[in-house]
Amino acid sequence: MAQFQDVSKQSALHPKPAGLVLQYGTAGFRTNAKLLDHIMFRMGLLATLRSKKTNATIGVMVTASHNPEEDNGVKLVDPMGEMVTPTWEGYATQLANAEQEDVLAALKEIIEKEAINMSQEADVFIGKDTRSSSESLSKAVLDGVSALGGHNKDYGLVTTPQLHYMVRCQNTQGKYGEATVEGYYTKFCHAFIQLTKNASNCTDDQKHLSVDGANGIGALKVRELESHLKKELHISLFNDGSAGKLNHQCGADFVKVQQNPPTGMTVNSGERCCSFDGDADRIVYYYTDSEGHFHLLDGDKIATLISTFLKELLTQAGLDLEIAVVQTAYANGSSTNYLEETMKVIVRCTKTGVKHLHHAAQEFDIGVYFEANGHGTVLFSEAAQEKVQQLTEDSSGERKRAALLLQNTIDVINQTVGDAISDMLLIEAILAIKGMTIQQWDAMYEDLPSRQLKVKVSDRRVIDTADAERRAVSPAGLQEAIGALVRKYGRARSFVRPSGTEDVVRVYAEADTQESADALAHEVSLAVY
Ligand code: 16G
Ligand code: ZN
């Protein structure tokens, strides 16, 4: 077929370095940008097949998130804006690793296995972050799409969650919003403005927020967002990409791991600050107190704030909807304890990686999911959304007010994936409505001191875990050794897991003092060797 001749011709222009093996991991493909040209071309091919198969628009995002500037990566987005399914992750790995002369055969194998009708039309949406390599890599994706006769829409520079949003809007015929960047701002900012109308006596000081844009795409988009905020939020933007390097000593990952403010930002004592990561799908908040101590409000604190707010609204609205918080093993023990014991909400723990949390959250009327690193969102079931909508029409007084607040909360959230901009608007609205300072939010519960370490081992795959990564089942004896170490300390917990993005084993420990958490993490890392 002529179609496949085009693929052969184009594929030769995007050759694979012989012997290179890469895997579609938790965050898609991610490595040094110089190794990715053939991967991009092939992901263009695969997205086109996926579009034909699902008869829907598929997204391809070129980004390496919080990785250094020299890296890049690519992720596929499924029709409802969610991560691509595990079977297709497998195809992605197969196609990426086929040697140059075997690309066609690998492609045909997928077509056959999935019984894809090649005469079906295909549509692919493409976005990229601000890395210098993203421009040419996204062109390679476009080559892949056109080689199989697919149509494309290139959104250029967008955040990862913006691209997820576009895909969902397109495939729900506008029901979720308009599939344009302008439509994105209009939807989320309108809901934000509606919410803040419920905040009485908010001073200009309370409306002020310092944002660290990680010198990435999030910074560009915050600038665009500002004009839609009608002065309901006053943003001071730092690390806007004009001088600093992407993710270098700044951004959500740096702040979370280093437990320090980013460089390039003025952090005045007591002031509310937040950091985005390099593709703006993560956010963490922080402040320094009058003694200069740094206080981090991570994904666990964010989940707690949001679920408290939602639970109060459900009570006021008299709506009986089941709400759950989904976390990973990295969630601070204090947060889990507070959610279960004080707030009495259901808490679920899943493996690391957004797709696992997202999936678990879908099982509830309202599923709030956050990784401690600041990636998260809230999912509302169709039925829950309908009930809220109905109540806005059928009720009056306090109940109607609560129902309208719930409705606008649903609309300010990007339900496709964690989104720093949309999460920021929701958090700012909640703090304003509750008249809450960042210090009061921080005081909801006190984090247990914790420590994360990484250990280089010859083969990280010898470590196998169970129980949402909280228990090591191999090698033999490791879990018993960890258990014995944990018993030495007060309120202690520790686990190890092979990283899905780096060639290391990660160690997590928490305990009643920082010294104990540090010592425990160190001892457990010795047990891993
Ligand atoms: C990826 C995941 C993130 C996870 C991290 C863990 C997505 C979109 N991103 O960045 O959720 O926390 O990997 O990395 O799923 P690790 O396996 O190296 O610890
Ligand atoms: Zn990211």
XYZ file of C-alpha atoms and ligand atoms in Angstrom:
549
model
C 0.000 0.000 0.000
C 1.108 3.569 -0.793
C 0.578 4.419 2.845
C 3.299 2.083 3.971
C 5.710 3.316 1.315
C 5.420 6.748 2.878
C 6.125 5.278 6.298
C 9.272 3.561 5.008
C 10.509 6.693 3.296
C 9.852 8.935 6.288
C 11.144 6.431 8.793
C 14.524 6.453 7.044
C 14.721 10.181 7.808
C 14.187 9.432 11.519
C 16.638 6.581 12.063
C 16.921 4.676 15.295
C 20.376 4.434 16.868
C 21.082 0.689 16.547
C 20.769 -1.246 19.779
C 19.072 1.569 21.711
C 16.323 0.210 23.967
C 13.850 2.506 25.705
C 10.689 1.790 27.597
C 7.355 3.596 27.756
C 7.440 4.106 31.515
C 5.182 5.796 34.070
C 5.592 9.096 32.288
C 5.996 7.895 28.699
C 9.431 7.922 27.066
C 11.952 10.176 28.729
C 15.687 10.509 28.134
C 18.319 12.758 26.588
C 16.700 14.697 23.723
C 19.377 13.584 21.251
C 18.111 9.986 21.438
C 14.475 10.735 20.771
C 13.938 11.690 17.116
C 12.927 8.188 15.961
C 10.753 7.739 19.054
C 8.829 10.902 18.209
C 8.263 9.824 14.606
C 7.072 6.412 15.731
C 4.777 7.891 18.387
C 3.239 9.964 15.607
C 2.547 6.680 13.802
C 1.179 5.020 16.925
C -1.071 7.948 17.845
C -2.532 7.783 14.340
C -3.264 4.074 14.749
C -4.784 4.715 18.175
C -6.990 7.404 16.655
C -8.174 5.047 13.918
C -8.831 2.350 16.481
C -10.835 4.541 18.879
C -12.393 6.693 16.171
C -11.447 9.678 18.302
C -8.816 12.386 18.583
C -5.594 11.339 20.345
C -3.024 13.647 21.966
C 0.770 13.618 21.833
C 2.663 15.783 24.313
C 6.364 16.473 23.883
C 7.835 17.183 27.320
C 10.163 15.825 29.992
C 8.375 17.608 32.832
C 10.774 18.296 35.740
C 13.811 16.652 34.094
C 16.793 18.817 33.125
C 16.642 20.967 29.990
C 18.789 18.499 27.978
C 16.181 15.748 28.315
C 12.898 15.415 26.547
C 10.078 12.937 26.336
C 6.697 12.044 24.889
C 3.353 10.882 26.203
C 0.173 9.779 24.464
C -3.241 11.027 25.578
C -6.343 8.851 25.200
C -9.781 10.118 24.071
C -11.154 11.286 27.426
C -7.883 13.071 28.203
C -6.500 10.231 30.296
C -3.214 8.313 29.971
C -3.076 5.733 27.199
C -4.057 2.172 28.228
C -1.411 -0.378 29.360
C -1.785 -2.527 26.207
C -0.887 0.457 24.044
C 1.990 1.368 26.353
C 3.282 -2.079 25.441
C 2.851 -1.363 21.704
C 4.670 1.933 22.201
C 7.664 0.103 23.656
C 7.643 -2.522 20.873
C 7.427 0.039 18.105
C 10.087 2.249 19.697
C 12.572 -0.601 19.984
C 12.073 -2.182 16.541
C 15.313 -1.887 14.600
C 15.159 0.327 11.531
C 14.411 -2.480 9.053
C 11.658 -3.910 11.281
C 9.511 -0.788 11.766
C 6.947 -1.745 9.134
C 6.600 -5.256 10.488
C 6.127 -3.914 14.023
C 3.504 -1.482 12.775
C 1.622 -4.162 10.846
C 1.631 -6.419 13.861
C -0.209 -3.791 15.910
C -2.670 -3.162 13.073
C -3.406 -6.860 12.896
C -3.657 -7.467 16.634
C -6.043 -4.571 17.080
C -7.893 -5.231 13.801
C -7.497 -1.588 12.802
C -9.442 -0.355 9.805
C -6.801 1.624 7.949
C -9.350 3.534 5.879
C -10.687 5.123 9.069
C -9.824 8.857 9.454
C -7.356 9.848 12.162
C -6.898 13.061 14.163
C -3.969 13.851 16.427
C -3.479 16.903 18.684
C 0.118 17.869 19.444
C 1.629 20.077 22.129
C 5.124 20.853 23.386
C 6.941 22.429 26.302
C 9.582 25.183 26.124
C 12.684 22.979 25.795
C 14.859 23.998 22.834
C 14.667 20.413 21.508
C 10.845 20.357 21.584
C 10.475 22.243 18.307
C 12.204 19.692 16.081
C 10.973 16.710 18.093
C 7.358 17.777 17.684
C 7.988 18.092 13.927
C 9.105 14.458 13.957
C 5.758 13.542 15.567
C 3.949 15.450 12.804
C 5.935 13.501 10.190
C 4.735 10.272 11.776
C 1.114 11.381 11.713
C 1.217 12.496 8.093
C 3.094 9.373 6.966
C -0.040 7.385 7.878
C -2.379 9.999 6.401
C -3.605 11.340 9.764
C -4.805 14.914 10.309
C -3.119 16.958 12.963
C -3.665 20.078 14.998
C -0.484 21.536 16.423
C -1.180 23.560 19.582
C 2.459 24.588 19.839
C 3.519 25.676 23.314
C 0.985 24.394 25.865
C 1.161 22.816 29.315
C 0.652 19.058 29.526
C -2.761 19.438 31.221
C -3.849 21.954 28.581
C -3.261 19.340 25.878
C -5.179 16.720 27.878
C -8.029 19.210 28.182
C -8.088 19.903 24.412
C -8.349 16.190 23.637
C -11.278 15.712 26.009
C -13.102 18.809 24.740
C -12.731 17.642 21.160
C -13.992 14.132 21.867
C -17.004 15.275 23.883
C -18.154 17.691 21.183
C -17.539 20.739 23.347
C -19.480 19.418 26.356
C -16.370 19.757 28.497
C -15.447 23.147 27.033
C -13.994 24.615 23.869
C -10.831 22.946 22.528
C -8.777 26.138 22.365
C -6.301 27.758 24.754
C -8.702 30.695 25.033
C -11.546 28.256 25.841
C -9.414 26.747 28.587
C -8.836 30.126 30.292
C -12.450 31.163 29.834
C -13.836 28.021 31.451
C -11.510 27.826 34.454
C -11.325 31.564 35.140
C -15.082 32.013 34.912
C -15.560 29.293 37.533
C -12.834 30.863 39.682
C -14.464 34.326 39.542
C -17.849 32.794 40.425
C -16.282 31.022 43.411
C -14.496 34.110 44.722
C -17.800 36.005 44.779
C -18.437 33.921 47.908
C -15.367 35.310 49.620
C -16.325 38.219 51.804
C -13.877 40.969 52.766
C -10.883 39.562 50.937
C -8.096 42.139 51.194
C -5.579 42.821 48.448
C -2.946 41.185 50.631
C -4.955 37.983 50.785
C -5.336 38.019 47.011
C -1.586 38.029 46.500
C 0.311 34.911 45.428
C 3.957 34.441 44.375
C 4.366 31.842 41.637
C 7.605 30.074 40.652
C 7.138 29.130 36.991
C 10.211 26.799 36.951
C 11.435 28.781 33.909
C 9.054 26.680 31.845
C 5.780 26.592 29.958
C 3.763 27.221 33.143
C 5.293 30.689 33.400
C 4.219 31.604 29.862
C 0.726 30.377 30.580
C 0.404 32.226 33.894
C 1.116 35.431 31.962
C -1.729 34.593 29.555
C -4.006 33.644 32.429
C -3.594 36.919 34.328
C -5.821 39.016 32.070
C -8.714 36.585 32.670
C -8.534 36.826 36.455
C -10.210 40.224 36.760
C -7.867 41.181 39.591
C -9.358 38.510 41.860
C -5.839 37.093 42.147
C -2.660 39.184 42.080
C 0.239 37.093 40.884
C 3.937 37.932 41.235
C 5.645 35.646 38.760
C 9.234 34.473 39.294
C 11.424 32.161 37.213
C 9.503 33.173 34.117
C 12.084 31.806 31.699
C 13.577 35.190 30.802
C 16.866 34.540 32.597
C 17.072 31.203 34.422
C 17.337 27.670 33.141
C 14.371 25.283 33.048
C 13.874 23.396 36.354
C 17.342 24.452 37.528
C 17.164 24.978 41.300
C 13.516 25.840 40.951
C 10.158 24.261 40.275
C 7.892 21.944 42.261
C 10.178 18.912 42.184
C 13.205 20.863 43.417
C 11.202 22.486 46.227
C 9.619 19.195 47.331
C 12.814 17.148 47.291
C 15.141 19.831 48.717
C 12.538 21.136 51.188
C 13.791 24.622 50.350
C 12.449 27.636 48.446
C 13.530 27.918 44.803
C 16.308 30.268 43.799
C 15.291 33.275 41.722
C 12.303 34.053 43.926
C 11.717 36.608 46.661
C 10.100 34.729 49.542
C 8.912 37.241 52.132
C 8.191 35.894 55.580
C 4.618 34.656 55.953
C 3.708 35.126 52.273
C 1.888 32.490 50.243
C 4.034 31.000 47.452
C 3.732 28.110 45.021
C 5.910 26.319 42.464
C 4.906 24.630 39.204
C 6.991 21.928 37.570
C 8.423 22.119 34.025
C 5.196 21.172 32.220
C 2.795 22.598 34.831
C 1.066 19.405 35.908
C 2.341 19.626 39.496
C 2.055 22.294 42.158
C 3.278 22.674 45.746
C 2.715 25.588 48.157
C 5.038 26.962 50.862
C 5.943 29.876 53.097
C 8.696 30.799 55.507
C 7.809 31.808 59.057
C 9.158 34.736 61.063
C 12.062 32.598 62.255
C 13.026 31.786 58.687
C 11.771 28.182 58.840
C 10.498 26.762 55.578
C 7.030 25.164 55.547
C 6.038 22.983 52.605
C 2.383 22.282 51.804
C 2.636 19.343 49.419
C 0.121 17.191 47.560
C -1.084 15.624 50.831
C -1.909 19.012 52.333
C -3.584 20.048 49.084
C -5.742 16.891 49.056
C -6.712 17.544 52.673
C -7.727 21.149 51.996
C -9.779 20.223 48.945
C -11.510 17.228 50.495
C -12.380 19.204 53.650
C -13.920 21.923 51.508
C -15.892 19.427 49.411
C -17.110 17.537 52.458
C -18.394 20.725 54.067
C -20.229 21.673 50.879
C -21.811 18.222 50.603
C -23.092 18.529 54.170
C -24.477 22.017 53.544
C -26.098 20.867 50.308
C -27.530 17.771 51.991
C -26.053 15.613 49.228
C -25.193 12.021 50.034
C -22.171 11.415 47.812
C -19.253 9.141 48.623
C -15.961 10.998 48.750
C -12.551 9.337 48.850
C -8.934 10.467 48.851
C -6.437 8.427 46.851
C -2.768 8.563 47.869
C 0.438 6.597 47.336
C 2.890 5.084 49.816
C 4.701 8.453 49.837
C 1.755 10.165 51.560
C 2.831 11.438 54.944
C 1.433 9.190 57.705
C -0.026 12.235 59.456
C -2.113 13.090 56.410
C -3.554 9.589 56.146
C -4.285 9.588 59.845
C -5.977 12.997 59.719
C -8.108 12.060 56.702
C -9.263 8.771 58.209
C -9.581 9.643 61.890
C -10.562 13.317 61.933
C -12.237 13.859 58.587
C -13.670 10.369 58.345
C -13.176 10.075 54.611
C -12.278 6.896 52.765
C -8.551 6.708 51.947
C -7.110 4.449 49.238
C -3.459 3.770 48.517
C -2.199 2.880 45.019
C 1.110 2.357 43.295
C 3.101 5.442 42.249
C 2.148 6.980 38.884
C -0.797 9.122 37.923
C -2.650 6.440 35.985
C -2.991 4.251 39.097
C -4.382 7.058 41.241
C -6.684 8.259 38.478
C -8.096 4.798 38.003
C -8.761 4.301 41.728
C -10.395 7.737 42.026
C -12.886 6.818 39.283
C -14.525 4.316 41.598
C -16.138 6.965 43.807
C -18.759 9.687 43.402
C -15.975 12.129 44.185
C -12.358 10.946 44.048
C -9.679 13.380 45.211
C -6.260 12.111 44.204
C -2.843 13.611 44.874
C 0.691 12.338 44.929
C 2.787 13.912 47.675
C 4.874 15.505 44.887
C 1.942 17.757 43.969
C 0.366 15.969 41.026
C -3.354 15.548 41.435
C -6.924 16.493 40.671
C -10.515 15.639 41.578
C -12.831 13.365 39.602
C -16.615 13.620 39.781
C -18.732 10.772 38.456
C -21.386 11.570 35.837
C -24.079 10.782 38.383
C -22.539 13.083 40.987
C -22.338 15.936 38.491
C -25.960 15.444 37.524
C -27.079 15.451 41.168
C -25.242 18.699 41.814
C -26.709 20.259 38.678
C -30.207 19.142 39.659
C -29.823 20.580 43.132
C -28.827 24.006 41.804
C -32.259 24.063 40.130
C -34.377 22.444 42.855
C -33.119 24.079 46.038
C -33.028 27.451 47.720
C -31.195 29.273 50.487
C -28.148 27.644 52.067
C -28.554 24.434 50.074
C -28.660 26.284 46.761
C -25.578 28.301 47.713
C -23.688 25.083 48.496
C -24.884 23.444 45.276
C -23.725 26.416 43.208
C -20.355 26.363 44.959
C -20.050 22.663 44.152
C -20.995 23.326 40.546
C -18.321 26.002 40.171
C -15.805 23.800 41.959
C -16.442 21.073 39.381
C -15.905 23.652 36.628
C -12.644 25.063 38.018
C -11.060 21.595 38.096
C -9.307 19.968 35.161
C -10.658 16.446 35.539
C -8.438 14.980 32.843
C -5.162 15.085 34.781
C -3.334 17.041 37.523
C -3.041 20.677 36.460
C -0.964 23.301 38.305
C -3.015 26.227 36.949
C -6.417 24.728 37.680
C -5.284 23.377 41.087
C -3.921 26.813 41.935
C -7.228 28.497 41.080
C -9.144 25.986 43.196
C -6.813 26.333 46.187
C -6.858 30.135 45.971
C -10.671 30.113 45.801
C -10.971 27.784 48.798
C -8.605 29.876 50.935
C -10.509 33.027 49.969
C -13.949 31.528 50.670
C -12.861 30.057 53.996
C -10.929 33.229 54.892
C -8.017 30.949 55.654
C -4.327 31.872 55.718
C -1.626 29.515 54.495
C -0.506 29.165 58.130
C -3.990 28.008 59.185
C -4.092 25.585 56.289
C -0.660 24.252 57.273
C -1.856 23.749 60.850
C -4.616 21.290 59.826
C -2.165 18.545 60.779
C 1.571 18.366 61.383
C 3.661 16.337 58.941
C 5.815 13.571 60.364
C 9.488 14.229 59.541
C 10.484 12.206 56.493
C 13.473 11.463 54.294
C 13.851 10.160 50.743
C 17.066 8.636 49.431
C 18.045 6.920 46.221
C 20.319 3.917 46.030
C 22.248 2.752 42.962
C 22.140 -1.037 42.635
C 23.313 -3.324 39.856
C 19.791 -4.426 38.972
C 16.856 -2.600 40.504
C 14.409 -5.170 39.128
C 15.379 -7.685 41.797
C 13.201 -5.618 44.124
C 9.577 -6.531 43.817
C 6.836 -4.949 45.911
C 3.249 -5.646 46.908
C 0.483 -3.889 48.817
C 0.745 -0.650 46.760
C 4.554 -0.698 47.044
C 4.464 -0.657 50.849
C 5.970 -4.127 51.220
C 8.997 -5.710 49.525
C 8.295 -9.307 48.492
C 11.728 -9.901 46.984
C 14.630 -10.320 47.492
C 13.962 -12.725 50.346
C 14.620 -11.274 53.793
C 14.520 -7.603 52.768
C 11.062 -6.895 54.193
C 11.991 -8.571 57.501
C 15.131 -6.426 57.667
C 13.124 -3.243 57.022
C 10.572 -4.305 59.645
C 13.281 -4.787 62.269
C 14.748 -1.344 61.542
C 11.351 0.364 61.638
C 10.611 -1.127 65.074
C 13.590 0.749 66.529
C 11.899 4.142 66.034
C 8.728 5.881 67.162
C 5.807 6.344 64.714
C 8.107 4.998 62.017
C 7.387 3.649 58.546
C 9.668 2.845 55.634
C 9.504 1.238 52.204
C 11.664 0.733 49.128
C 10.657 0.587 45.461
C 12.440 0.512 42.116
C 12.053 3.877 40.355
C 9.979 3.917 37.179
C 11.913 6.841 35.717
C 15.553 6.442 36.823
C 17.928 3.529 37.256
C 17.785 3.644 41.073
C 15.935 2.195 44.047
C 14.030 4.769 46.099
C 13.941 4.644 49.888
C 11.318 6.433 51.969
C 11.309 6.727 55.756
C 9.306 8.716 58.262
C 9.480 8.847 62.057
C 8.725 11.051 65.045
C 11.887 13.157 64.669
C 13.949 14.274 61.695
C 17.017 12.549 63.148
C 15.136 9.253 63.377
C 13.716 9.579 59.850
C 17.207 10.327 58.491
C 18.789 7.433 60.396
C 16.061 5.009 59.358
C 16.324 5.974 55.672
C 20.075 5.514 55.835
C 19.852 2.104 57.533
C 17.204 0.879 55.098
C 19.325 1.982 52.138
C 22.187 -0.148 53.507
C 19.811 -3.121 53.725
C 18.999 -2.699 50.012
C 22.580 -3.259 48.841
C 6.341 10.034 36.869
C 4.883 10.035 37.189
C 4.645 10.569 38.580
C 5.445 9.763 39.580
C 6.895 9.700 39.183
C 7.615 8.704 40.048
C 3.034 10.445 35.663
C 2.430 11.401 34.685
N 4.150 10.872 36.242
O 6.854 11.336 36.840
O 3.290 10.464 38.849
O 5.340 10.316 40.853
O 6.999 9.260 37.846
O 8.924 8.558 39.611
O 2.528 9.367 35.895
P 9.828 7.358 40.134
O 9.184 6.072 39.708
O 11.146 7.624 39.518
O 9.879 7.485 41.629
Zn 5.196 17.341 35.162
